[in-house]
Amino acid sequence: MHVLLVFLALPGLAPAALGAQGGASPRTIAIDERLAADAGLRLGDRLSLTATPGVAGDSVVIGAIVRRRADPAEIARGEYRVRLHLTSLQSLLGYGDRVDRFAVATRSSAATGAAIARINDAAFGFRAHRSADIAVETSTTFAVVSRFHRAIGVITIVASAIFLLCIMLLKVEERRRDVAALRLMGISAPTIVRSVVLEAACVAVLGSIAGVGVGGAASWFVNRHYQAVYRTPLRFSLVTGDIVLLAVLLSLGLGIVAGWLAARRLVRTPPLALFGR
Amino acid sequence: MSELAGAPIVEVHDLVREYRMGNETVAALKGVSFTVRQGEYAAIVGPSGCGKSTLLNLIGVIDRPTRGTVSIAGERVDQLGDARATDFRLRRIGFVFQRFYLMPALSARENIELPLAEAGVKKSARRDRAMTLLEYVGLARRERHRPSQLSGGEQQRVAIARALANSPSLLLADEPTGELDARTGAEMIALFARLNGDGTTIVVVTHDEVLARATKRVIHMRDGSIVDHGTAG
């Protein structure tokens, strides 16, 4: 069994047009939460549906307030959304039984193919598509943006790696005399390399944990700000478990390599040269 | 030389150390020979650039001579490879530096435990040995303090304790009072004298006349040669 839902966008729909009316058993409509908030509407409110302000129309009751979807395609749209029964829509638009687009929800993915075949066979002039296929076609912009983000991420990682390597080299260079003293005391080169690498690894892990913390806080602020600006539940910034794991592992790997390179360079220098003699 | 002096600890024979400075060859040591016996307390003195630090580096197995031989406790050390020289320094030689070079992140006790750990001494034995040495240098109550929490004299005492950790055959000190005020320097001189009295063989390189006078033998150097071998006291 299929459920037929038709969505109608009414950009010019003003709260003034939605005056409360009396009448028996009015039909229900669903409005989105943005319209509810802006027009001060609540569940059970009675409205008059009309395409012309000031003209009496069909009396309806708000049966549901729908949370907006977290859809990036809808961010820049300031429109309101109202769901109404098909007959109400036909009456409102004066289109009769003419429709441009409609969506069919199926109970399972297996039924989708059959539904598409039946619609394409039966409805001349219509072409049915899977929503997933339409999503792929309409999301190319986001795919490009995503690639940009990935490129920025790669550049950030490369820059961070160079920065970390420089920091480690500087930190180890600061210890030239300490390392020289250790070598003179008889501490072996492998022991010194191990201790430097261990320290570098600890610094890298602690740094990455701190970075994840800062990233999480920044992400929270970004989401709060832009969700308020665009009035959408969409999450603009994500710090997922995979990202945290990648950050920690990458940082650990870079830290170990940077520490090893710096320490190896240092222990290959004769102790007297490290003392500047 | 005293008849009480023991077996040779340091034997240096015809030691030459040359450096290349561009196209020129500079001789820092010109055929130095001398012996330091077990239980001696010797100071190497001389003007800056006379070769005393070069000599200390060669005795300490930090550097290799151009010619000549160095034996420490009967073992030839002048041609040891890096790894063997490092191990030799760990077990047979204690170093005391002018600037202490304690590890800033470690406590006084942990600094002393460092060479013991490298030598493979077990943790409990390391701790006992470090505490014994801290008591010896009068810093048992400062075991948990980091170098930044210690005075210069205290840091140098920790450094001496660290140098003694593996019971070395020879204690080498390069200007050990150079960074200390007169009073703290005098305390350090007294500590060295006590160490020597307890049997430690000590060779110091110094400009400090007070320290040199406190030793039992003063070796004078000039222009890469020993001009006075001194007399063991």
Short mmCIF file of C-alpha atoms in Angstrom, two decimals:
data_model
loop_
_atom_site.label_atom_id
_atom_site.label_comp_id
_atom_site.label_asym_id
_atom_site.label_seq_id
_atom_site.Cartn_x
_atom_site.Cartn_y
_atom_site.Cartn_z
CA MET A 1 0.00 0.00 0.00
CA HIS A 2 1.33 3.40 -0.91
CA VAL A 3 0.94 6.64 0.95
CA LEU A 4 0.64 9.64 -1.22
CA LEU A 5 2.07 12.87 0.14
CA VAL A 6 2.15 16.15 -1.69
CA PHE A 7 4.31 19.04 -0.50
CA LEU A 8 3.42 22.59 -1.31
CA ALA A 9 5.65 25.60 -0.74
CA LEU A 10 3.81 28.84 -0.11
CA PRO A 11 6.39 31.62 -0.01
CA GLY A 12 3.79 34.37 0.05
CA LEU A 13 1.68 32.82 2.76
CA ALA A 14 1.29 35.50 5.41
CA PRO A 15 -0.01 34.96 8.94
CA ALA A 16 -2.69 37.58 8.17
CA ALA A 17 -4.16 35.18 5.63
CA LEU A 18 -4.54 32.50 8.23
CA GLY A 19 -7.42 33.85 10.22
CA ALA A 20 -9.25 31.56 12.63
CA GLN A 21 -12.63 30.36 11.45
CA GLY A 22 -15.52 28.36 12.79
CA GLY A 23 -17.07 25.28 11.12
CA ALA A 24 -17.69 21.57 11.61
CA SER A 25 -15.01 18.86 11.24
CA PRO A 26 -12.44 20.94 9.43
CA ARG A 27 -9.62 19.10 7.72
CA THR A 28 -6.15 19.14 9.20
CA ILE A 29 -2.93 20.57 7.89
CA ALA A 30 0.68 20.27 8.99
CA ILE A 31 2.90 23.36 9.16
CA ASP A 32 6.61 23.58 9.72
CA GLU A 33 8.00 24.86 12.98
CA ARG A 34 9.38 28.03 11.41
CA LEU A 35 5.88 29.12 10.32
CA ALA A 36 4.50 28.12 13.71
CA ALA A 37 7.13 30.22 15.47
CA ASP A 38 6.84 33.26 13.19
CA ALA A 39 3.02 33.31 13.11
CA GLY A 40 2.59 32.28 16.75
CA LEU A 41 0.57 29.22 15.75
CA ARG A 42 -0.04 26.15 17.90
CA LEU A 43 -1.53 22.71 17.49
CA GLY A 44 -5.32 22.85 17.22
CA ASP A 45 -5.46 26.42 15.93
CA ARG A 46 -8.13 26.94 13.29
CA LEU A 47 -7.11 28.65 10.06
CA SER A 48 -8.70 29.68 6.82
CA LEU A 49 -6.88 28.51 3.70
CA THR A 50 -7.11 30.92 0.82
CA ALA A 51 -4.92 31.95 -2.09
CA THR A 52 -6.17 35.55 -1.84
CA PRO A 53 -5.76 37.52 1.39
CA GLY A 54 -9.02 38.79 2.85
CA VAL A 55 -11.15 36.26 0.99
CA ALA A 56 -12.84 33.50 2.97
CA GLY A 57 -11.47 30.01 2.27
CA ASP A 58 -11.51 26.45 3.56
CA SER A 59 -11.35 26.14 7.34
CA VAL A 60 -8.56 23.84 8.54
CA VAL A 61 -7.01 22.88 11.88
CA ILE A 62 -3.29 22.58 12.57
CA GLY A 63 -2.88 18.86 13.17
CA ALA A 64 0.90 18.73 13.28
CA ILE A 65 3.90 21.01 13.55
CA VAL A 66 6.72 19.44 11.56
CA ARG A 67 10.36 19.80 12.47
CA ARG A 68 12.37 20.95 9.48
CA ARG A 69 14.72 18.43 7.95
CA ALA A 70 18.47 18.80 8.27
CA ASP A 71 18.80 19.31 4.53
CA PRO A 72 21.65 21.47 3.27
CA ALA A 73 19.63 22.22 0.14
CA GLU A 74 17.09 24.09 2.27
CA ILE A 75 19.48 26.28 4.25
CA ALA A 76 19.23 29.39 2.10
CA ARG A 77 15.47 29.10 1.59
CA GLY A 78 13.39 31.37 3.76
CA GLU A 79 10.09 29.79 2.70
CA TYR A 80 7.48 28.18 4.91
CA ARG A 81 6.16 24.69 4.33
CA VAL A 82 2.58 23.54 4.72
CA ARG A 83 1.33 19.99 4.16
CA LEU A 84 -2.31 19.64 3.31
CA HIS A 85 -4.63 17.04 1.92
CA LEU A 86 -4.58 16.73 -1.83
CA THR A 87 -8.12 17.91 -2.27
CA SER A 88 -7.42 20.97 -0.16
CA LEU A 89 -4.40 21.70 -2.31
CA GLN A 90 -6.42 21.31 -5.48
CA SER A 91 -9.06 23.63 -4.14
CA LEU A 92 -6.49 26.17 -2.99
CA LEU A 93 -4.64 26.30 -6.27
CA GLY A 94 -7.64 25.95 -8.51
CA TYR A 95 -5.66 23.41 -10.55
CA GLY A 96 -8.30 20.73 -10.41
CA ASP A 97 -6.62 17.34 -10.59
CA ARG A 98 -3.48 18.67 -12.24
CA VAL A 99 -0.17 18.18 -10.41
CA ASP A 100 3.38 18.90 -11.43
CA ARG A 101 5.21 16.68 -9.01
CA PHE A 102 4.32 14.25 -6.30
CA ALA A 103 6.22 11.88 -4.02
CA VAL A 104 5.24 8.37 -3.17
CA ALA A 105 6.49 6.80 0.04
CA THR A 106 6.83 3.04 -0.06
CA ARG A 107 6.83 0.67 2.87
CA SER A 108 10.06 -1.04 1.84
CA SER A 109 12.84 -0.54 -0.65
CA ALA A 110 11.77 -3.69 -2.46
CA ALA A 111 8.43 -2.10 -3.24
CA THR A 112 10.05 0.99 -4.70
CA GLY A 113 11.00 -0.68 -7.98
CA ALA A 114 7.50 -2.00 -8.46
CA ALA A 115 6.00 1.40 -7.64
CA ILE A 116 8.26 3.13 -10.15
CA ALA A 117 7.32 0.60 -12.84
CA ARG A 118 3.62 0.97 -12.17
CA ILE A 119 3.70 4.77 -12.16
CA ASN A 120 5.76 4.92 -15.36
CA ASP A 121 3.37 2.51 -17.05
CA ALA A 122 0.15 4.08 -15.83
CA ALA A 123 0.83 7.81 -15.66
CA PHE A 124 1.53 9.14 -19.12
CA GLY A 125 3.70 12.24 -19.06
CA PHE A 126 5.19 11.41 -15.66
CA ARG A 127 8.57 9.95 -15.01
CA ALA A 128 9.24 8.34 -11.62
CA HIS A 129 12.69 8.35 -10.06
CA ARG A 130 14.15 6.98 -6.88
CA SER A 131 14.72 9.71 -4.32
CA ALA A 132 18.31 8.48 -3.92
CA ASP A 133 18.98 9.10 -7.64
CA ILE A 134 17.51 12.58 -7.43
CA ALA A 135 19.57 13.27 -4.32
CA VAL A 136 22.76 12.31 -6.17
CA GLU A 137 21.91 14.61 -9.06
CA THR A 138 20.98 17.54 -6.85
CA SER A 139 23.88 17.18 -4.43
CA THR A 140 26.76 17.73 -6.86
CA THR A 141 27.27 21.21 -5.38
CA PHE A 142 27.71 19.67 -1.96
CA ALA A 143 30.07 17.06 -3.36
CA VAL A 144 32.25 19.88 -4.71
CA VAL A 145 32.11 21.69 -1.37
CA SER A 146 32.99 18.44 0.36
CA ARG A 147 36.03 18.05 -1.90
CA PHE A 148 37.08 21.59 -1.01
CA HIS A 149 36.78 20.72 2.66
CA ARG A 150 38.86 17.62 2.13
CA ALA A 151 41.54 19.66 0.34
CA ILE A 152 41.57 22.21 3.18
CA GLY A 153 41.88 19.32 5.64
CA VAL A 154 44.83 17.81 3.77
CA ILE A 155 46.57 21.20 3.59
CA THR A 156 45.96 21.71 7.31
CA ILE A 157 47.40 18.29 8.11
CA VAL A 158 50.48 18.86 5.96
CA ALA A 159 51.05 22.30 7.49
CA SER A 160 50.55 20.84 10.99
CA ALA A 161 53.02 18.06 10.24
CA ILE A 162 55.68 20.57 9.16
CA PHE A 163 54.91 22.72 12.20
CA LEU A 164 55.14 19.72 14.53
CA LEU A 165 58.42 18.62 12.97
CA CYS A 166 59.87 22.12 13.38
CA ILE A 167 58.69 22.30 17.00
CA MET A 168 60.22 18.90 17.77
CA LEU A 169 63.50 19.86 16.10
CA LEU A 170 63.60 23.12 18.04
CA LYS A 171 62.73 21.39 21.31
CA VAL A 172 65.45 18.82 20.80
CA GLU A 173 67.93 21.48 19.67
CA GLU A 174 67.26 23.29 22.94
CA ARG A 175 68.54 20.20 24.68
CA ARG A 176 71.82 19.86 22.85
CA ARG A 177 73.82 20.37 26.02
CA ASP A 178 71.59 18.12 28.12
CA VAL A 179 71.93 15.38 25.51
CA ALA A 180 75.68 15.95 25.37
CA ALA A 181 75.86 15.61 29.15
CA LEU A 182 73.82 12.41 28.99
CA ARG A 183 76.15 11.01 26.34
CA LEU A 184 79.20 11.90 28.47
CA MET A 185 77.59 10.23 31.47
CA GLY A 186 77.38 7.07 29.42
CA ILE A 187 73.73 7.10 28.41
CA SER A 188 73.60 5.26 25.09
CA ALA A 189 72.29 6.71 21.85
CA PRO A 190 69.39 4.22 21.61
CA THR A 191 68.26 5.13 25.14
CA ILE A 192 68.31 8.84 24.27
CA VAL A 193 66.43 8.26 21.01
CA ARG A 194 63.85 6.13 22.85
CA SER A 195 63.28 8.76 25.52
CA VAL A 196 62.97 11.57 22.96
CA VAL A 197 60.56 9.54 20.83
CA LEU A 198 58.52 8.62 23.91
CA GLU A 199 58.34 12.25 24.95
CA ALA A 200 57.41 13.30 21.42
CA ALA A 201 54.68 10.65 21.34
CA CYS A 202 53.27 11.85 24.67
CA VAL A 203 53.35 15.47 23.52
CA ALA A 204 51.67 14.50 20.24
CA VAL A 205 48.90 12.51 21.93
CA LEU A 206 48.26 15.20 24.55
CA GLY A 207 48.33 17.82 21.80
CA SER A 208 45.87 15.89 19.68
CA ILE A 209 43.55 15.38 22.66
CA ALA A 210 43.72 19.11 23.37
CA GLY A 211 43.11 19.73 19.66
CA VAL A 212 40.08 17.46 19.66
CA GLY A 213 38.78 19.36 22.70
CA VAL A 214 39.27 22.72 20.99
CA GLY A 215 37.78 21.32 17.77
CA GLY A 216 34.77 19.96 19.66
CA ALA A 217 34.17 23.30 21.39
CA ALA A 218 34.60 25.22 18.12
CA SER A 219 32.26 22.79 16.39
CA TRP A 220 29.66 23.30 19.10
CA PHE A 221 29.83 27.08 18.74
CA VAL A 222 29.71 26.91 14.93
CA ASN A 223 26.65 24.67 15.02
CA ARG A 224 24.88 26.81 17.60
CA HIS A 225 25.55 29.98 15.67
CA TYR A 226 24.61 28.81 12.17
CA GLN A 227 21.66 26.73 13.32
CA ALA A 228 20.31 29.94 14.86
CA VAL A 229 21.16 32.04 11.79
CA TYR A 230 19.62 29.61 9.29
CA ARG A 231 16.98 28.21 11.63
CA THR A 232 17.83 24.65 10.74
CA PRO A 233 18.71 21.52 12.72
CA LEU A 234 21.50 20.89 10.20
CA ARG A 235 24.89 20.28 11.81
CA PHE A 236 27.46 22.40 10.03
CA SER A 237 30.47 20.97 11.79
CA LEU A 238 31.09 17.39 12.89
CA VAL A 239 33.69 15.89 15.21
CA THR A 240 33.06 12.19 14.87
CA GLY A 241 34.77 9.24 16.51
CA ASP A 242 36.51 8.47 13.23
CA ILE A 243 37.84 12.01 13.02
CA VAL A 244 39.10 11.86 16.62
CA LEU A 245 40.78 8.52 15.98
CA LEU A 246 42.36 9.82 12.78
CA ALA A 247 43.59 12.97 14.54
CA VAL A 248 45.15 11.06 17.44
CA LEU A 249 46.75 8.40 15.24
CA LEU A 250 48.03 10.92 12.73
CA SER A 251 49.42 13.13 15.46
CA LEU A 252 51.02 10.15 17.18
CA GLY A 253 52.60 8.98 13.94
CA LEU A 254 53.87 12.44 13.07
CA GLY A 255 55.14 12.97 16.61
CA ILE A 256 57.06 9.70 16.59
CA VAL A 257 58.59 10.41 13.18
CA ALA A 258 59.47 14.00 14.12
CA GLY A 259 60.95 12.92 17.48
CA TRP A 260 62.90 10.10 15.88
CA LEU A 261 64.35 12.34 13.17
CA ALA A 262 65.31 15.04 15.67
CA ALA A 263 66.81 12.60 18.18
CA ARG A 264 68.69 10.66 15.53
CA ARG A 265 70.22 13.87 14.24
CA LEU A 266 71.27 14.81 17.75
CA VAL A 267 72.85 11.51 18.79
CA ARG A 268 74.83 11.37 15.55
CA THR A 269 76.53 14.62 16.51
CA PRO A 270 79.62 14.06 18.70
CA PRO A 271 78.98 15.13 22.32
CA LEU A 272 81.78 17.70 22.20
CA ALA A 273 80.22 19.29 19.13
CA LEU A 274 76.92 19.44 21.03
CA PHE A 275 78.77 21.30 23.77
CA GLY A 276 79.98 23.71 21.12
CA ARG A 277 83.63 22.71 21.49
CA MET B 1 104.84 10.58 43.96
CA SER B 2 103.56 9.13 47.20
CA GLU B 3 104.58 5.62 48.07
CA LEU B 4 101.05 5.13 49.34
CA ALA B 5 99.59 5.70 45.90
CA GLY B 6 98.03 2.57 44.38
CA ALA B 7 97.94 1.02 40.92
CA PRO B 8 97.84 3.30 37.90
CA ILE B 9 94.30 4.39 37.03
CA VAL B 10 95.19 6.83 34.26
CA GLU B 11 98.15 6.10 32.00
CA VAL B 12 98.75 8.59 29.22
CA HIS B 13 101.66 8.06 26.85
CA ASP B 14 102.95 10.49 24.24
CA LEU B 15 99.48 11.89 23.62
CA VAL B 16 99.03 14.14 20.61
CA ARG B 17 95.76 15.76 19.58
CA GLU B 18 95.68 17.83 16.44
CA TYR B 19 92.78 19.74 14.91
CA ARG B 20 92.33 20.88 11.35
CA MET B 21 91.51 24.58 11.11
CA GLY B 22 91.00 25.15 7.40
CA ASN B 23 94.36 24.36 5.77
CA GLU B 24 96.19 24.58 9.06
CA THR B 25 96.79 21.86 11.63
CA VAL B 26 96.72 23.03 15.23
CA ALA B 27 98.26 20.81 17.92
CA ALA B 28 96.23 21.07 21.13
CA LEU B 29 98.39 18.43 22.84
CA LYS B 30 102.03 17.83 21.94
CA GLY B 31 103.17 14.50 23.28
CA VAL B 32 101.75 14.48 26.80
CA SER B 33 102.64 11.60 29.12
CA PHE B 34 101.68 11.15 32.75
CA THR B 35 100.15 8.70 35.19
CA VAL B 36 97.50 9.09 37.87
CA ARG B 37 97.41 6.37 40.48
CA GLN B 38 94.50 5.00 42.42
CA GLY B 39 93.49 7.29 45.27
CA GLU B 40 95.19 10.36 43.81
CA TYR B 41 93.56 13.78 43.75
CA ALA B 42 95.08 15.75 40.91
CA ALA B 43 94.40 19.15 39.41
CA ILE B 44 95.32 20.09 35.86
CA VAL B 45 95.90 23.82 35.65
CA GLY B 46 97.17 26.26 33.08
CA PRO B 47 96.12 29.24 31.01
CA SER B 48 93.11 29.10 28.69
CA GLY B 49 93.86 27.23 25.47
CA CYS B 50 96.80 25.28 26.95
CA GLY B 51 95.08 21.96 26.24
CA LYS B 52 93.84 20.95 29.67
CA SER B 53 90.21 20.42 28.59
CA THR B 54 91.43 18.49 25.52
CA LEU B 55 93.44 16.28 27.86
CA LEU B 56 90.39 15.77 30.11
CA ASN B 57 88.28 14.82 27.08
CA LEU B 58 90.83 12.22 26.05
CA ILE B 59 91.10 10.78 29.57
CA GLY B 60 87.30 10.78 29.74
CA VAL B 61 87.01 8.77 26.49
CA ILE B 62 85.03 11.55 24.88
CA ASP B 63 87.59 12.22 22.17
CA ARG B 64 90.20 10.21 20.29
CA PRO B 65 93.86 11.22 20.15
CA THR B 66 95.72 11.80 16.90
CA ARG B 67 98.58 9.74 18.31
CA GLY B 68 99.54 8.21 21.61
CA THR B 69 97.72 5.97 24.06
CA VAL B 70 95.34 6.34 26.99
CA SER B 71 94.65 3.54 29.45
CA ILE B 72 92.09 3.73 32.22
CA ALA B 73 92.27 1.11 34.96
CA GLY B 74 94.47 -0.99 32.72
CA GLU B 75 92.24 -0.87 29.64
CA ARG B 76 93.25 0.88 26.42
CA VAL B 77 90.52 3.38 25.62
CA ASP B 78 92.05 5.63 22.97
CA GLN B 79 90.53 3.79 20.00
CA LEU B 80 87.19 2.63 21.39
CA GLY B 81 84.17 2.91 19.11
CA ASP B 82 81.28 5.14 20.10
CA ALA B 83 79.12 2.44 21.70
CA ARG B 84 81.97 0.89 23.69
CA ALA B 85 83.28 4.29 24.74
CA THR B 86 79.79 5.23 25.96
CA ASP B 87 79.52 2.02 27.95
CA PHE B 88 83.01 2.53 29.36
CA ARG B 89 82.13 6.03 30.52
CA LEU B 90 78.95 4.71 32.11
CA ARG B 91 80.70 2.10 34.22
CA ARG B 92 84.21 3.42 34.81
CA ILE B 93 84.18 7.22 34.71
CA GLY B 94 82.17 9.85 36.56
CA PHE B 95 81.82 13.33 35.09
CA VAL B 96 81.17 16.55 36.95
CA PHE B 97 80.51 19.56 34.75
CA GLN B 98 80.79 23.25 35.40
CA ARG B 99 77.08 23.75 34.63
CA PHE B 100 75.79 20.63 36.41
CA TYR B 101 73.58 19.45 33.50
CA LEU B 102 70.95 17.84 35.65
CA MET B 103 67.80 16.77 33.84
CA PRO B 104 65.25 19.45 34.68
CA ALA B 105 62.21 17.16 34.60
CA LEU B 106 63.71 14.68 37.06
CA SER B 107 64.04 14.95 40.83
CA ALA B 108 67.42 14.89 42.55
CA ARG B 109 67.03 11.18 43.28
CA GLU B 110 65.89 10.37 39.74
CA ASN B 111 68.86 12.23 38.29
CA ILE B 112 71.17 10.01 40.32
CA GLU B 113 69.21 6.92 39.30
CA LEU B 114 69.61 7.74 35.61
CA PRO B 115 73.09 6.18 35.06
CA LEU B 116 72.13 3.31 37.34
CA ALA B 117 69.07 2.57 35.20
CA GLU B 118 71.20 2.67 32.08
CA ALA B 119 73.58 0.19 33.70
CA GLY B 120 70.67 -2.17 34.32
CA VAL B 121 70.48 -1.82 38.11
CA LYS B 122 67.12 -2.90 39.51
CA LYS B 123 64.72 -0.27 40.76
CA SER B 124 64.96 -0.97 44.49
CA ALA B 125 68.77 -1.14 44.34
CA ARG B 126 68.81 2.10 42.32
CA ARG B 127 66.72 3.85 44.92
CA ASP B 128 68.89 2.61 47.78
CA ARG B 129 72.09 3.64 46.01
CA ALA B 130 70.69 7.07 45.12
CA MET B 131 69.58 7.67 48.70
CA THR B 132 72.98 6.59 50.02
CA LEU B 133 74.69 9.05 47.70
CA LEU B 134 72.25 11.83 48.54
CA GLU B 135 73.00 11.26 52.21
CA TYR B 136 76.70 11.31 51.42
CA VAL B 137 76.44 14.73 49.78
CA GLY B 138 74.08 15.99 52.49
CA LEU B 139 70.92 16.23 50.40
CA ALA B 140 68.82 13.31 51.64
CA ARG B 141 65.98 15.68 52.45
CA ARG B 142 66.01 17.12 48.96
CA GLU B 143 65.48 13.83 47.12
CA ARG B 144 62.16 14.89 45.58
CA HIS B 145 63.27 18.36 44.60
CA ARG B 146 63.83 19.22 40.99
CA PRO B 147 66.98 21.03 39.89
CA SER B 148 65.09 24.32 39.59
CA GLN B 149 64.22 24.01 43.29
CA LEU B 150 67.86 23.56 44.33
CA SER B 151 70.62 26.13 44.77
CA GLY B 152 73.72 26.03 42.56
CA GLY B 153 75.74 24.30 45.27
CA GLU B 154 73.01 21.74 45.84
CA GLN B 155 72.74 21.06 42.11
CA GLN B 156 76.48 20.49 41.93
CA ARG B 157 76.31 18.11 44.88
CA VAL B 158 73.55 16.16 43.10
CA ALA B 159 75.73 16.14 39.97
CA ILE B 160 78.63 14.72 42.03
CA ALA B 161 76.34 12.07 43.50
CA ARG B 162 75.19 11.20 39.96
CA ALA B 163 78.81 10.93 38.82
CA LEU B 164 79.47 8.46 41.64
CA ALA B 165 76.36 6.37 40.99
CA ASN B 166 78.06 3.46 39.21
CA SER B 167 81.10 3.52 41.54
CA PRO B 168 83.51 4.71 38.82
CA SER B 169 87.24 4.10 38.87
CA LEU B 170 87.85 7.74 38.15
CA LEU B 171 86.01 10.99 38.82
CA LEU B 172 86.67 13.75 36.29
CA ALA B 173 85.59 17.31 36.98
CA ASP B 174 85.73 20.22 34.54
CA GLU B 175 85.78 23.54 36.43
CA PRO B 176 83.45 22.17 39.12
CA THR B 177 83.49 25.42 41.11
CA GLY B 178 83.23 27.67 38.05
CA GLU B 179 79.53 28.47 38.53
CA LEU B 180 79.57 28.69 42.32
CA ASP B 181 80.13 31.56 44.73
CA ALA B 182 83.15 31.47 47.05
CA ARG B 183 81.34 29.95 50.04
CA THR B 184 79.58 27.25 47.99
CA GLY B 185 82.84 26.63 46.11
CA ALA B 186 84.58 26.04 49.43
CA GLU B 187 81.87 23.51 50.37
CA MET B 188 82.46 21.73 47.06
CA ILE B 189 86.20 21.67 47.63
CA ALA B 190 85.60 20.11 51.04
CA LEU B 191 83.29 17.52 49.45
CA PHE B 192 85.94 16.59 46.87
CA ALA B 193 88.52 16.25 49.64
CA ARG B 194 86.17 13.98 51.58
CA LEU B 195 85.50 11.90 48.47
CA ASN B 196 89.20 11.49 47.87
CA GLY B 197 89.73 10.67 51.53
CA ASP B 198 87.18 7.87 51.08
CA GLY B 199 89.21 6.45 48.20
CA THR B 200 87.86 8.10 45.04
CA THR B 201 90.48 8.95 42.42
CA ILE B 202 89.82 12.50 41.21
CA VAL B 203 91.19 14.58 38.35
CA VAL B 204 89.96 18.16 38.08
CA VAL B 205 90.60 20.76 35.44
CA THR B 206 90.38 24.19 37.01
CA HIS B 207 91.29 27.82 37.00
CA ASP B 208 90.32 28.01 40.67
CA GLU B 209 93.54 28.37 42.65
CA VAL B 210 91.79 27.52 45.91
CA LEU B 211 90.58 24.22 44.44
CA ALA B 212 93.99 23.48 42.90
CA ARG B 213 95.70 24.12 46.26
CA ALA B 214 93.28 21.71 47.92
CA THR B 215 94.32 18.84 45.66
CA LYS B 216 97.26 16.59 46.39
CA ARG B 217 98.93 17.07 43.03
CA VAL B 218 98.94 19.95 40.60
CA ILE B 219 99.84 19.29 36.96
CA HIS B 220 100.79 22.47 35.12
CA MET B 221 100.24 22.75 31.38
CA ARG B 222 101.34 25.30 28.83
CA ASP B 223 100.96 25.30 25.04
CA GLY B 224 99.81 21.69 24.82
CA SER B 225 102.54 20.26 27.02
CA ILE B 226 102.90 19.41 30.70
CA VAL B 227 105.51 21.73 32.19
CA ASP B 228 105.22 20.42 35.75
CA HIS B 229 103.91 16.98 36.66
CA GLY B 230 103.39 18.01 40.27
CA THR B 231 103.99 15.88 43.28
CA ALA B 232 101.40 13.58 44.74
CA GLY B 233 100.67 14.54 48.32
#
